[in-house]
mmCIF file of C-alpha atoms in Angstrom:
data_model
loop_
_atom_site.group_PDB
_atom_site.id
_atom_site.type_symbol
_atom_site.label_atom_id
_atom_site.label_comp_id
_atom_site.label_asym_id
_atom_site.label_seq_id
_atom_site.Cartn_x
_atom_site.Cartn_y
_atom_site.Cartn_z
ATOM 1 C CA MET N 53 26.727 59.464 33.586
ATOM 2 C CA THR N 54 24.394 59.898 30.945
ATOM 3 C CA ALA N 55 22.946 63.442 30.063
ATOM 4 C CA THR N 56 19.468 64.172 30.903
ATOM 5 C CA THR N 57 16.833 65.941 29.328
ATOM 6 C CA ASN N 58 14.219 68.388 30.327
ATOM 7 C CA ASP N 59 11.207 67.993 28.760
ATOM 8 C CA THR N 60 8.353 70.488 28.907
ATOM 9 C CA GLU N 61 4.600 70.244 27.867
ATOM 10 C CA SER N 62 5.960 71.970 24.386
ATOM 11 C CA SER N 63 8.399 68.854 23.482
ATOM 12 C CA PRO N 64 7.700 66.652 20.337
ATOM 13 C CA LEU N 65 6.364 63.235 21.542
ATOM 14 C CA LEU N 66 8.387 61.896 18.656
ATOM 15 C CA PRO N 67 12.371 62.047 18.944
ATOM 16 C CA ALA N 68 13.699 64.414 15.969
ATOM 17 C CA GLU N 69 15.073 62.465 12.969
ATOM 18 C CA ARG N 70 18.139 60.801 13.442
ATOM 19 C CA ASP N 71 20.480 58.582 11.129
ATOM 20 C CA GLY N 72 19.466 54.885 11.355
ATOM 21 C CA TYR N 73 15.331 55.944 11.841
ATOM 22 C CA GLY N 74 13.290 55.569 8.675
ATOM 23 C CA SER N 75 10.010 58.131 7.951
ATOM 24 C CA ALA N 76 6.681 56.658 7.013
ATOM 25 C CA SER N 77 7.286 57.822 3.627
ATOM 26 C CA ASP N 78 10.886 56.126 3.452
ATOM 27 C CA CYS N 79 8.750 52.627 4.296
ATOM 28 C CA GLU N 80 6.605 53.244 1.071
ATOM 29 C CA SER N 81 9.489 54.174 -1.473
ATOM 30 C CA ALA N 82 10.950 50.909 0.295
ATOM 31 C CA PRO N 83 11.180 48.358 -2.749
ATOM 32 C CA GLN N 84 8.230 45.323 -2.050
ATOM 33 C CA PRO N 85 9.274 41.958 -2.543
ATOM 34 C CA GLU N 86 7.954 40.307 -6.166
ATOM 35 C CA GLU N 87 4.987 38.435 -5.634
ATOM 36 C CA PRO N 88 6.092 35.017 -7.180
ATOM 37 C CA LYS N 89 5.686 33.953 -10.512
ATOM 38 C CA PRO N 90 3.480 31.285 -11.071
ATOM 39 C CA TYR N 91 4.719 28.304 -12.415
ATOM 40 C CA SER N 92 4.757 27.070 -15.983
ATOM 41 C CA HIS N 93 2.355 24.859 -17.375
ATOM 42 C CA ALA N 94 5.601 22.031 -18.263
ATOM 43 C CA PHE N 95 6.723 22.675 -14.656
ATOM 44 C CA ILE N 96 3.737 21.462 -13.610
ATOM 45 C CA ALA N 97 3.310 18.364 -15.981
ATOM 46 C CA ARG N 98 6.553 17.655 -15.125
ATOM 47 C CA VAL N 99 5.914 17.447 -11.613
ATOM 48 C CA VAL N 100 2.132 15.701 -12.002
ATOM 49 C CA ILE N 101 3.431 12.796 -14.378
ATOM 50 C CA ALA N 102 6.485 12.162 -11.532
ATOM 51 C CA LEU N 103 3.785 11.860 -8.654
ATOM 52 C CA LEU N 104 1.402 9.646 -10.825
ATOM 53 C CA ILE N 105 4.289 7.358 -12.072
ATOM 54 C CA GLY N 106 4.811 6.790 -8.180
ATOM 55 C CA VAL N 107 0.647 6.307 -7.896
ATOM 56 C CA PHE N 108 0.843 4.250 -10.333
ATOM 57 C CA THR N 109 3.468 2.356 -9.415
ATOM 58 C CA ALA N 110 1.998 1.980 -5.863
ATOM 59 C CA ASN N 111 -1.211 0.598 -6.897
ATOM 60 C CA ALA N 112 0.522 -1.440 -9.664
ATOM 61 C CA ASP N 113 1.842 -3.371 -6.911
ATOM 62 C CA GLY N 114 -1.266 -4.121 -4.771
ATOM 63 C CA SER N 115 -3.057 -5.278 -7.777
ATOM 64 C CA LEU N 116 -0.279 -7.520 -9.033
ATOM 65 C CA VAL N 117 0.013 -9.171 -5.961
ATOM 66 C CA LEU N 118 -4.061 -9.053 -4.845
ATOM 67 C CA ALA N 119 -3.849 -11.392 -8.293
ATOM 68 C CA THR N 120 -0.529 -13.748 -7.901
ATOM 69 C CA HIS N 121 -0.605 -13.834 -3.896
ATOM 70 C CA PRO N 122 -1.713 -17.258 -3.972
ATOM 71 C CA VAL N 123 0.801 -18.653 -6.382
ATOM 72 C CA ILE N 124 3.678 -16.760 -4.783
ATOM 73 C CA ALA N 125 3.014 -18.180 -1.510
ATOM 74 C CA SER N 126 2.836 -22.302 -2.975
ATOM 75 C CA GLU N 127 6.434 -21.541 -3.903
ATOM 76 C CA PHE N 128 7.045 -21.277 0.019
ATOM 77 C CA GLY N 129 4.608 -23.836 0.648
ATOM 78 C CA ASP N 130 2.507 -21.603 2.962
ATOM 79 C CA LEU N 131 -0.631 -20.971 0.900
ATOM 80 C CA ALA N 132 -2.913 -20.876 4.321
ATOM 81 C CA ASP N 133 -0.681 -17.432 4.840
ATOM 82 C CA SER N 134 -1.149 -15.948 1.571
ATOM 83 C CA SER N 135 -3.234 -13.008 1.786
ATOM 84 C CA TRP N 136 -1.092 -11.821 5.075
ATOM 85 C CA LEU N 137 1.437 -10.656 1.428
ATOM 86 C CA PHE N 138 -1.250 -7.716 1.326
ATOM 87 C CA ILE N 139 -2.891 -7.419 4.195
ATOM 88 C CA SER N 140 0.947 -6.705 5.988
ATOM 89 C CA PHE N 141 1.065 -3.853 3.283
ATOM 90 C CA MET N 142 -2.033 -2.337 3.968
ATOM 91 C CA LEU N 143 -1.474 -2.383 8.149
ATOM 92 C CA ALA N 144 2.082 -0.901 7.933
ATOM 93 C CA GLY N 145 0.286 1.913 5.465
ATOM 94 C CA ALA N 146 -2.408 2.838 7.853
ATOM 95 C CA ALA N 147 0.263 2.578 11.110
ATOM 96 C CA SER N 148 2.445 4.831 8.886
ATOM 97 C CA GLN N 149 -0.062 7.126 7.016
ATOM 98 C CA THR N 150 -0.387 10.332 9.297
ATOM 99 C CA VAL N 151 3.228 10.339 10.358
ATOM 100 C CA TYR N 152 4.220 11.268 7.312
ATOM 101 C CA GLY N 153 1.796 14.217 6.749
ATOM 102 C CA LYS N 154 3.484 15.632 10.317
ATOM 103 C CA LEU N 155 7.245 14.784 8.975
ATOM 104 C CA SER N 156 6.104 16.543 5.352
ATOM 105 C CA ASP N 157 5.214 20.050 7.904
ATOM 106 C CA ILE N 158 8.546 19.552 9.164
ATOM 107 C CA PHE N 159 11.117 18.294 6.601
ATOM 108 C CA GLY N 160 9.296 19.586 3.760
ATOM 109 C CA ARG N 161 7.083 17.735 0.828
ATOM 110 C CA LYS N 162 9.834 16.813 -1.547
ATOM 111 C CA ALA N 163 12.635 15.120 1.139
ATOM 112 C CA ILE N 164 9.542 12.471 2.300
ATOM 113 C CA LEU N 165 8.339 11.855 -1.223
ATOM 114 C CA MET N 166 12.160 10.977 -1.917
ATOM 115 C CA PHE N 167 12.365 9.250 1.840
ATOM 116 C CA CYS N 168 9.103 6.752 0.806
ATOM 117 C CA TYR N 169 10.149 6.045 -3.119
ATOM 118 C CA GLY N 170 13.420 4.916 -1.549
ATOM 119 C CA LEU N 171 11.881 2.738 0.896
ATOM 120 C CA PHE N 172 9.197 1.637 -1.257
ATOM 121 C CA ALA N 173 12.073 0.637 -3.270
ATOM 122 C CA LEU N 174 13.841 -1.133 -0.519
ATOM 123 C CA GLY N 175 10.986 -3.251 0.570
ATOM 124 C CA CYS N 176 10.565 -4.452 -3.199
ATOM 125 C CA ALA N 177 14.075 -5.574 -3.207
ATOM 126 C CA LEU N 178 13.568 -7.866 0.020
ATOM 127 C CA VAL N 179 10.672 -9.112 -1.762
ATOM 128 C CA GLY N 180 12.986 -10.595 -4.697
ATOM 129 C CA ILE N 181 15.574 -11.421 -2.877
ATOM 130 C CA GLY N 182 13.176 -13.502 0.130
ATOM 131 C CA GLN N 183 14.138 -16.877 0.788
ATOM 132 C CA SER N 184 11.176 -17.435 3.093
ATOM 133 C CA MET N 185 7.791 -16.471 3.438
ATOM 134 C CA TRP N 186 8.328 -14.286 6.794
ATOM 135 C CA GLN N 187 11.124 -12.517 4.618
ATOM 136 C CA VAL N 188 8.950 -11.645 1.681
ATOM 137 C CA ILE N 189 6.284 -10.201 4.308
ATOM 138 C CA LEU N 190 8.958 -8.106 6.350
ATOM 139 C CA GLY N 191 9.707 -6.375 2.678
ATOM 140 C CA ARG N 192 6.054 -6.081 2.012
ATOM 141 C CA VAL N 193 5.451 -4.496 5.409
ATOM 142 C CA ILE N 194 8.498 -2.031 4.575
ATOM 143 C CA SER N 195 7.038 -0.999 0.948
ATOM 144 C CA GLY N 196 3.438 -0.946 2.082
ATOM 145 C CA SER N 197 4.897 2.051 4.633
ATOM 146 C CA GLY N 198 6.703 3.526 1.342
ATOM 147 C CA SER N 199 3.761 3.137 -0.725
ATOM 148 C CA ALA N 200 1.423 5.008 2.091
ATOM 149 C CA GLY N 201 3.616 7.829 1.966
ATOM 150 C CA MET N 202 4.024 7.739 -1.930
ATOM 151 C CA THR N 203 0.235 8.432 -2.249
ATOM 152 C CA ALA N 204 -0.692 11.065 0.692
ATOM 153 C CA MET N 205 2.471 12.839 -0.220
ATOM 154 C CA ALA N 206 1.134 13.008 -3.559
ATOM 155 C CA SER N 207 -1.887 14.252 -2.930
ATOM 156 C CA VAL N 208 -0.821 17.147 -0.961
ATOM 157 C CA ILE N 209 2.194 18.364 -3.298
ATOM 158 C CA ILE N 210 -0.534 18.297 -6.000
ATOM 159 C CA THR N 211 -3.117 20.833 -4.078
ATOM 160 C CA ALA N 212 -0.009 23.033 -3.289
ATOM 161 C CA THR N 213 0.968 22.811 -6.879
ATOM 162 C CA PRO N 214 -9.404 -8.207 7.150
ATOM 163 C CA LEU N 215 -7.183 -10.372 8.899
ATOM 164 C CA GLU N 216 -7.615 -14.229 7.926
ATOM 165 C CA ILE N 217 -6.874 -15.417 11.454
ATOM 166 C CA GLY N 218 -10.062 -14.640 12.823
ATOM 167 C CA GLY N 219 -12.050 -17.670 12.376
ATOM 168 C CA GLN N 220 -9.755 -19.339 10.186
ATOM 169 C CA LYS N 221 -6.558 -19.868 12.023
ATOM 170 C CA ILE N 222 -8.157 -19.737 15.134
ATOM 171 C CA PRO N 223 -12.101 -19.376 16.740
ATOM 172 C CA TRP N 224 -13.262 -15.978 17.293
ATOM 173 C CA SER N 225 -13.773 -16.665 20.610
ATOM 174 C CA HIS N 226 -9.991 -17.597 21.539
ATOM 175 C CA PRO N 227 -8.635 -15.442 24.195
ATOM 176 C CA LEU N 228 -6.336 -14.032 21.678
ATOM 177 C CA ILE N 229 -9.028 -11.957 19.319
ATOM 178 C CA PHE N 230 -9.841 -10.556 22.700
ATOM 179 C CA ALA N 231 -6.522 -9.357 23.334
ATOM 180 C CA LEU N 232 -5.607 -7.922 20.115
ATOM 181 C CA PHE N 233 -9.241 -5.668 20.558
ATOM 182 C CA ALA N 234 -8.178 -5.063 23.849
ATOM 183 C CA THR N 235 -4.422 -4.259 23.187
ATOM 184 C CA GLY N 236 -5.612 -1.949 20.075
ATOM 185 C CA LEU N 237 -8.088 0.043 22.387
ATOM 186 C CA VAL N 238 -5.759 0.646 24.441
ATOM 187 C CA LEU N 239 -3.251 2.175 21.976
ATOM 188 C CA ALA N 240 -6.169 4.188 20.808
ATOM 189 C CA VAL N 241 -6.645 5.543 23.866
ATOM 190 C CA ALA N 242 -3.174 6.573 24.583
ATOM 191 C CA PHE N 243 -2.605 8.162 21.257
ATOM 192 C CA VAL N 244 -5.387 10.445 21.706
ATOM 193 C CA PHE N 245 -4.269 11.219 25.130
ATOM 194 C CA VAL N 246 -0.904 12.242 24.270
ATOM 195 C CA GLU N 247 -1.878 13.941 21.171
ATOM 196 C CA SER N 248 -4.305 16.131 23.338
ATOM 197 C CA ARG N 249 -2.605 16.707 26.573
ATOM 198 C CA TRP N 250 1.414 16.280 25.846
ATOM 199 C CA ALA N 251 2.442 16.326 22.327
ATOM 200 C CA LYS N 252 3.531 19.686 21.405
ATOM 201 C CA GLU N 253 3.433 19.237 17.799
ATOM 202 C CA PRO N 254 1.194 16.297 17.282
ATOM 203 C CA ILE N 255 1.051 14.018 14.114
ATOM 204 C CA TYR N 256 -2.262 14.236 13.699
ATOM 205 C CA PRO N 257 -4.422 17.814 15.413
ATOM 206 C CA LEU N 258 -7.392 15.506 16.819
ATOM 207 C CA ARG N 259 -9.121 18.842 16.843
ATOM 208 C CA LEU N 260 -10.040 18.198 13.001
ATOM 209 C CA LEU N 261 -12.437 15.298 14.277
ATOM 210 C CA ARG N 262 -14.299 18.176 15.984
ATOM 211 C CA ASN N 263 -15.271 19.707 12.353
ATOM 212 C CA ALA N 264 -18.458 17.923 11.153
ATOM 213 C CA GLN N 265 -17.244 18.118 7.227
ATOM 214 C CA VAL N 266 -14.043 16.765 8.137
ATOM 215 C CA THR N 267 -15.312 13.311 10.049
ATOM 216 C CA LYS N 268 -18.002 13.133 7.433
ATOM 217 C CA SER N 269 -15.461 13.175 4.275
ATOM 218 C CA TYR N 270 -13.394 10.367 6.457
ATOM 219 C CA LEU N 271 -16.582 8.252 6.818
ATOM 220 C CA ILE N 272 -17.161 8.574 2.814
ATOM 221 C CA VAL N 273 -13.944 7.678 1.744
ATOM 222 C CA ALA N 274 -13.584 4.836 4.194
ATOM 223 C CA ALA N 275 -17.002 3.601 3.964
ATOM 224 C CA GLN N 276 -16.417 3.130 -0.268
ATOM 225 C CA ALA N 277 -13.289 1.881 0.353
ATOM 226 C CA GLY N 278 -14.599 -1.079 2.395
ATOM 227 C CA ALA N 279 -17.508 -1.438 -0.043
ATOM 228 C CA GLN N 280 -14.900 -1.986 -3.294
ATOM 229 C CA LEU N 281 -13.438 -4.868 -1.653
ATOM 230 C CA GLY N 282 -16.739 -7.128 -2.295
ATOM 231 C CA ARG N 283 -15.492 -6.699 -6.173
ATOM 232 C CA VAL N 284 -12.229 -8.512 -5.108
ATOM 233 C CA SER N 285 -13.282 -11.115 -2.183
ATOM 234 C CA SER N 286 -12.900 -14.224 -5.258
ATOM 235 C CA THR N 287 -9.293 -14.080 -6.250
ATOM 236 C CA ILE N 288 -10.641 -16.261 -9.126
ATOM 237 C CA ALA N 289 -12.363 -13.705 -10.647
ATOM 238 C CA GLY N 290 -8.700 -12.323 -12.171
ATOM 239 C CA ALA N 291 -9.585 -10.468 -15.691
ATOM 240 C CA HIS N 292 -12.792 -9.972 -14.742
ATOM 241 C CA LEU N 293 -12.174 -7.742 -12.300
ATOM 242 C CA PHE N 294 -10.624 -4.917 -15.554
ATOM 243 C CA PRO N 295 -14.003 -3.000 -15.701
ATOM 244 C CA ALA N 296 -13.102 -1.667 -12.171
ATOM 245 C CA VAL N 297 -10.180 -0.724 -12.451
ATOM 246 C CA ILE N 298 -11.375 0.869 -15.861
ATOM 247 C CA GLY N 299 -14.027 2.495 -14.029
ATOM 248 C CA ASN N 300 -11.954 3.684 -10.965
ATOM 249 C CA THR N 301 -9.793 5.472 -13.419
ATOM 250 C CA ILE N 302 -12.443 7.071 -15.396
ATOM 251 C CA GLY N 303 -14.448 8.300 -12.283
ATOM 252 C CA GLY N 304 -11.204 9.838 -10.362
ATOM 253 C CA ILE N 305 -10.280 11.960 -13.599
ATOM 254 C CA ALA N 306 -14.457 12.636 -14.566
ATOM 255 C CA ALA N 307 -14.662 13.949 -10.654
ATOM 256 C CA GLY N 308 -11.562 16.113 -11.424
ATOM 257 C CA ILE N 309 -12.489 17.844 -14.401
ATOM 258 C CA ILE N 310 -16.191 17.999 -13.387
ATOM 259 C CA ILE N 311 -15.314 19.444 -10.150
ATOM 260 C CA ASN N 312 -12.747 22.276 -11.528
ATOM 261 C CA ARG N 313 -15.509 23.371 -13.838
ATOM 262 C CA THR N 314 -18.515 23.450 -11.525
ATOM 263 C CA GLY N 315 -16.968 23.559 -7.868
ATOM 264 C CA ARG N 316 -19.633 21.216 -6.848
ATOM 265 C CA TYR N 317 -18.625 17.964 -5.302
ATOM 266 C CA LYS N 318 -21.427 16.664 -3.056
ATOM 267 C CA ALA N 319 -23.951 15.439 -6.079
ATOM 268 C CA LEU N 320 -20.885 13.414 -7.261
ATOM 269 C CA LEU N 321 -20.464 12.249 -3.647
ATOM 270 C CA VAL N 322 -24.113 11.167 -3.969
ATOM 271 C CA PHE N 323 -24.130 10.017 -7.221
ATOM 272 C CA ALA N 324 -20.318 7.451 -6.651
ATOM 273 C CA ALA N 325 -22.717 5.951 -3.546
ATOM 274 C CA THR N 326 -26.140 5.281 -5.785
ATOM 275 C CA SER N 327 -23.471 4.134 -8.584
ATOM 276 C CA SER N 328 -21.402 1.433 -6.317
ATOM 277 C CA ILE N 329 -24.720 0.096 -4.762
ATOM 278 C CA THR N 330 -26.109 -0.720 -8.411
ATOM 279 C CA GLY N 331 -23.066 -2.209 -9.202
ATOM 280 C CA TYR N 332 -22.908 -4.414 -5.643
ATOM 281 C CA THR N 333 -26.818 -5.261 -6.384
ATOM 282 C CA LEU N 334 -26.187 -6.466 -10.192
ATOM 283 C CA MET N 335 -23.127 -8.474 -8.628
ATOM 284 C CA LEU N 336 -25.565 -10.206 -5.807
ATOM 285 C CA LEU N 337 -28.397 -10.669 -8.158
ATOM 286 C CA ARG N 338 -26.284 -12.087 -11.210
ATOM 287 C CA TRP N 339 -22.958 -13.703 -9.823
ATOM 288 C CA HIS N 340 -24.026 -16.819 -9.245
ATOM 289 C CA GLY N 341 -20.280 -18.717 -10.341
ATOM 290 C CA HIS N 342 -20.648 -18.577 -14.120
ATOM 291 C CA THR N 343 -20.350 -15.142 -15.050
ATOM 292 C CA SER N 344 -20.312 -14.401 -18.560
ATOM 293 C CA TRP N 345 -18.090 -11.305 -20.005
ATOM 294 C CA ALA N 346 -20.876 -9.538 -20.142
ATOM 295 C CA GLU N 347 -21.500 -10.016 -16.859
ATOM 296 C CA SER N 348 -18.569 -8.933 -16.009
ATOM 297 C CA LEU N 349 -18.802 -5.001 -16.516
ATOM 298 C CA TYR N 350 -21.249 -5.171 -13.742
ATOM 299 C CA VAL N 351 -17.851 -4.332 -11.673
ATOM 300 C CA PHE N 352 -17.942 -0.886 -13.731
ATOM 301 C CA PRO N 353 -20.339 1.042 -11.424
ATOM 302 C CA GLY N 354 -18.453 -0.120 -8.216
ATOM 303 C CA GLY N 355 -14.890 0.939 -9.800
ATOM 304 C CA LEU N 356 -16.621 4.409 -10.625
ATOM 305 C CA GLY N 357 -18.562 5.167 -7.710
ATOM 306 C CA THR N 358 -14.734 4.564 -5.745
ATOM 307 C CA GLY N 359 -12.957 6.916 -8.007
ATOM 308 C CA ILE N 360 -15.426 9.832 -7.983
ATOM 309 C CA ALA N 361 -15.365 9.294 -4.359
ATOM 310 C CA PHE N 362 -12.117 9.172 -3.384
ATOM 311 C CA SER N 363 -11.907 12.402 -5.577
ATOM 312 C CA ALA N 364 -14.861 14.701 -4.266
ATOM 313 C CA GLY N 365 -13.942 13.338 -0.821
ATOM 314 C CA PHE N 366 -10.803 14.775 -0.964
ATOM 315 C CA ILE N 367 -12.014 18.068 -2.500
ATOM 316 C CA SER N 368 -14.658 18.277 0.221
ATOM 317 C CA LEU N 369 -11.749 17.896 3.175
ATOM 318 C CA GLN N 370 -9.439 20.718 1.611
ATOM 319 C CA ALA N 371 -12.412 22.751 1.300
ATOM 320 C CA SER N 372 -13.651 22.376 5.295
ATOM 321 C CA ILE N 373 -10.333 22.526 6.669
ATOM 322 C CA ASP N 374 -7.330 25.658 7.507
ATOM 323 C CA PRO N 375 -4.712 25.556 5.043
ATOM 324 C CA LYS N 376 -2.350 24.860 7.721
ATOM 325 C CA ASP N 377 -3.773 21.584 8.317
ATOM 326 C CA LYS N 378 -3.469 20.612 4.581
ATOM 327 C CA ALA N 379 -1.241 17.905 5.156
ATOM 328 C CA SER N 380 -2.283 16.379 8.342
ATOM 329 C CA ALA N 381 -5.561 16.159 6.838
ATOM 330 C CA ALA N 382 -5.000 14.539 4.250
ATOM 331 C CA ALA N 383 -2.604 11.688 5.732
ATOM 332 C CA GLY N 384 -5.515 11.404 7.490
ATOM 333 C CA LEU N 385 -7.838 10.842 4.657
ATOM 334 C CA PHE N 386 -6.041 8.232 3.339
ATOM 335 C CA MET N 387 -5.481 6.392 6.536
ATOM 336 C CA THR N 388 -9.238 5.720 6.861
ATOM 337 C CA SER N 389 -9.269 4.563 3.358
ATOM 338 C CA THR N 390 -7.015 1.806 4.324
ATOM 339 C CA LEU N 391 -8.470 1.052 7.668
ATOM 340 C CA GLY N 392 -11.531 0.725 5.250
ATOM 341 C CA ILE N 393 -10.048 -1.697 2.648
ATOM 342 C CA ILE N 394 -9.011 -4.175 6.214
ATOM 343 C CA ILE N 395 -12.529 -3.883 7.807
ATOM 344 C CA GLY N 396 -14.202 -4.590 4.036
ATOM 345 C CA MET N 397 -11.357 -7.568 3.859
ATOM 346 C CA ALA N 398 -12.150 -9.017 7.179
ATOM 347 C CA GLY N 399 -15.571 -8.556 7.230
ATOM 348 C CA THR N 400 -16.034 -9.781 3.492
ATOM 349 C CA SER N 401 -13.543 -13.187 4.711
ATOM 350 C CA ALA N 402 -15.312 -13.609 7.635
ATOM 351 C CA ILE N 403 -18.845 -13.943 6.066
ATOM 352 C CA ILE N 404 -17.456 -15.978 3.365
ATOM 353 C CA GLN N 405 -15.428 -18.504 5.916
ATOM 354 C CA GLY N 406 -18.445 -18.579 8.068
ATOM 355 C CA TYR N 407 -21.021 -19.234 5.975
ATOM 356 C CA LEU N 408 -19.291 -21.913 3.449
ATOM 357 C CA ARG N 409 -18.278 -23.987 6.855
ATOM 358 C CA TYR N 410 -22.314 -23.600 8.038
ATOM 359 C CA SER N 411 -23.473 -24.401 4.304
ATOM 360 C CA VAL N 412 -21.403 -27.056 3.693
ATOM 361 C CA GLN N 413 -21.569 -28.762 7.187
ATOM 362 C CA LEU N 414 -25.393 -28.713 6.518
ATOM 363 C CA ASP N 415 -25.745 -29.923 3.117
ATOM 364 C CA LEU N 416 -23.046 -33.055 3.321
ATOM 365 C CA ALA N 417 -25.238 -34.302 6.753
ATOM 366 C CA ARG N 418 -27.805 -33.824 4.089
ATOM 367 C CA LEU N 419 -25.845 -36.428 2.147
ATOM 368 C CA GLY N 420 -25.350 -38.834 4.487
ATOM 369 C CA MET N 421 -21.257 -37.815 4.657
ATOM 370 C CA SER N 422 -18.755 -36.644 7.110
ATOM 371 C CA GLN N 423 -16.002 -34.009 7.376
ATOM 372 C CA ALA N 424 -13.457 -36.666 7.203
ATOM 373 C CA GLU N 425 -14.648 -37.958 4.006
ATOM 374 C CA ILE N 426 -14.330 -34.829 2.003
ATOM 375 C CA ALA N 427 -11.013 -35.448 0.721
ATOM 376 C CA GLU N 428 -11.427 -38.586 -0.173
ATOM 377 C CA ASN N 429 -14.998 -37.802 -2.452
ATOM 378 C CA ALA N 430 -14.374 -34.148 -3.204
ATOM 379 C CA THR N 431 -15.905 -35.338 -6.744
ATOM 380 C CA GLY N 432 -19.505 -35.048 -7.853
ATOM 381 C CA ALA N 433 -22.381 -34.255 -5.223
ATOM 382 C CA VAL N 434 -19.645 -33.185 -3.035
ATOM 383 C CA GLN N 435 -17.857 -30.448 -5.277
ATOM 384 C CA LYS N 436 -21.163 -29.066 -6.173
ATOM 385 C CA VAL N 437 -21.570 -28.499 -2.379
ATOM 386 C CA LEU N 438 -18.289 -26.985 -1.886
ATOM 387 C CA ILE N 439 -18.640 -24.585 -4.972
ATOM 388 C CA ASN N 440 -22.259 -23.812 -4.462
ATOM 389 C CA GLY N 441 -21.304 -23.001 -0.320
ATOM 390 C CA TYR N 442 -18.629 -20.726 -1.754
ATOM 391 C CA VAL N 443 -20.347 -19.144 -4.297
ATOM 392 C CA LYS N 444 -23.076 -17.828 -1.239
ATOM 393 C CA GLY N 445 -20.636 -16.888 0.550
ATOM 394 C CA ILE N 446 -19.367 -14.248 -1.842
ATOM 395 C CA GLU N 447 -23.449 -13.040 -2.394
ATOM 396 C CA TYR N 448 -23.512 -12.021 0.971
ATOM 397 C CA GLY N 449 -19.862 -10.553 1.030
ATOM 398 C CA HIS N 450 -21.460 -8.423 -2.044
ATOM 399 C CA GLY N 451 -24.180 -7.642 0.518
ATOM 400 C CA LEU N 452 -22.061 -5.994 2.970
ATOM 401 C CA SER N 453 -20.449 -4.264 0.030
ATOM 402 C CA ILE N 454 -24.117 -2.901 -0.471
ATOM 403 C CA VAL N 455 -23.760 -2.105 3.299
ATOM 404 C CA PHE N 456 -20.946 0.378 2.969
ATOM 405 C CA ALA N 457 -22.068 1.759 -0.461
ATOM 406 C CA GLY N 458 -24.987 2.657 1.514
ATOM 407 C CA ILE N 459 -23.290 4.639 4.186
ATOM 408 C CA THR N 460 -21.662 6.498 1.734
ATOM 409 C CA LEU N 461 -24.904 7.532 0.470
ATOM 410 C CA ILE N 462 -26.348 8.576 3.877
ATOM 411 C CA THR N 463 -23.091 10.353 4.515
ATOM 412 C CA ALA N 464 -22.867 12.300 1.330
ATOM 413 C CA SER N 465 -26.560 13.772 1.407
ATOM 414 C CA LEU N 466 -25.921 15.090 4.776
ATOM 415 C CA LEU N 467 -22.648 16.716 3.257
ATOM 416 C CA LYS N 468 -22.528 20.590 3.770
ATOM 417 C CA GLU N 469 -20.781 21.760 0.332
ATOM 418 C CA ARG N 470 -19.279 24.671 0.214
ATOM 419 C CA LYS N 471 -18.532 26.357 -3.675
ATOM 420 C CA LEU N 472 -15.363 26.340 -4.378
#
């Protein structure tokens, strides 16, 4: 039987100090954990260089395939499906980008980044040894998934330290098109339901979308990404697109420097949209099939605006969220960017193909020729009809880019800025 004590009104509320119990003074005198030492500039430089190599490789891969996909597809005798070499790459990235954000919260940033590097390398190896078109596309899917994680994780770590099947292969009114849209809608509803009602650890916290600033940041980046496709809709442009690459690089670096010094990003987003609208308007008015090297510089404002918008949009997002949501929000941003590219590509492709058919049929009728005679008479007046129809379709594609850039401008103007 345990001993009992007789407490009275004068008994102390706290027991007498015994071995194993400490006092408040003991806690105050206990050694406090040392604050983590700041990383050295050399360490930060090594990390940034390693991340830049990965991001550069991922983007260089996309640029190389964009320029060479007709040649690659021709080697396999499947030129009609050449666009799937980069569309499959981007679709895989869009499907997996948000997953990497959540996985990095569980397993750590470095582990997921290394996994993505390995996945990208595996995909590139499959592309290199592929003996058929479908094997190469499979490799592009795998490398696209790895590339998405490489770019998303790089941004997260830095902060810590058109489908041509529609309207071309089959008509837009084909049941398959409606089935694909319906399937996408069902999967989207299922995703929202599972993430909001069932998942204990959601891949993407949907509550982030209730933050107007987050939604605006996503819309800015998606619209700007969709707009930039107007300047790559014609693969024959080739080296004429180089000023856009330079503008993109300068815009991204300059935006980072300006934001670091001023703590402001809204004005940069407005300037980015204005710069893009200027560039696409110049292309719409001046590019008519005979572009000189001097007029190739019209793509520079578009590239500059895209670089600024991506950097400033990312900062805008980070300034609007709780730090614990950083990885998921960043992955969502890159996903919306990829979706914007896909929508822009699909829209531009549909416009060019649709107008080309309409224009060619109308002009050939005026010449008194049928479509069956095109193959035998693709010279002289017929050749001019085909070229003019294609160029005019590209001009309408530039108009779509202006619309997307206008959405960016309006959204950026409505953005509430937080001083950093």
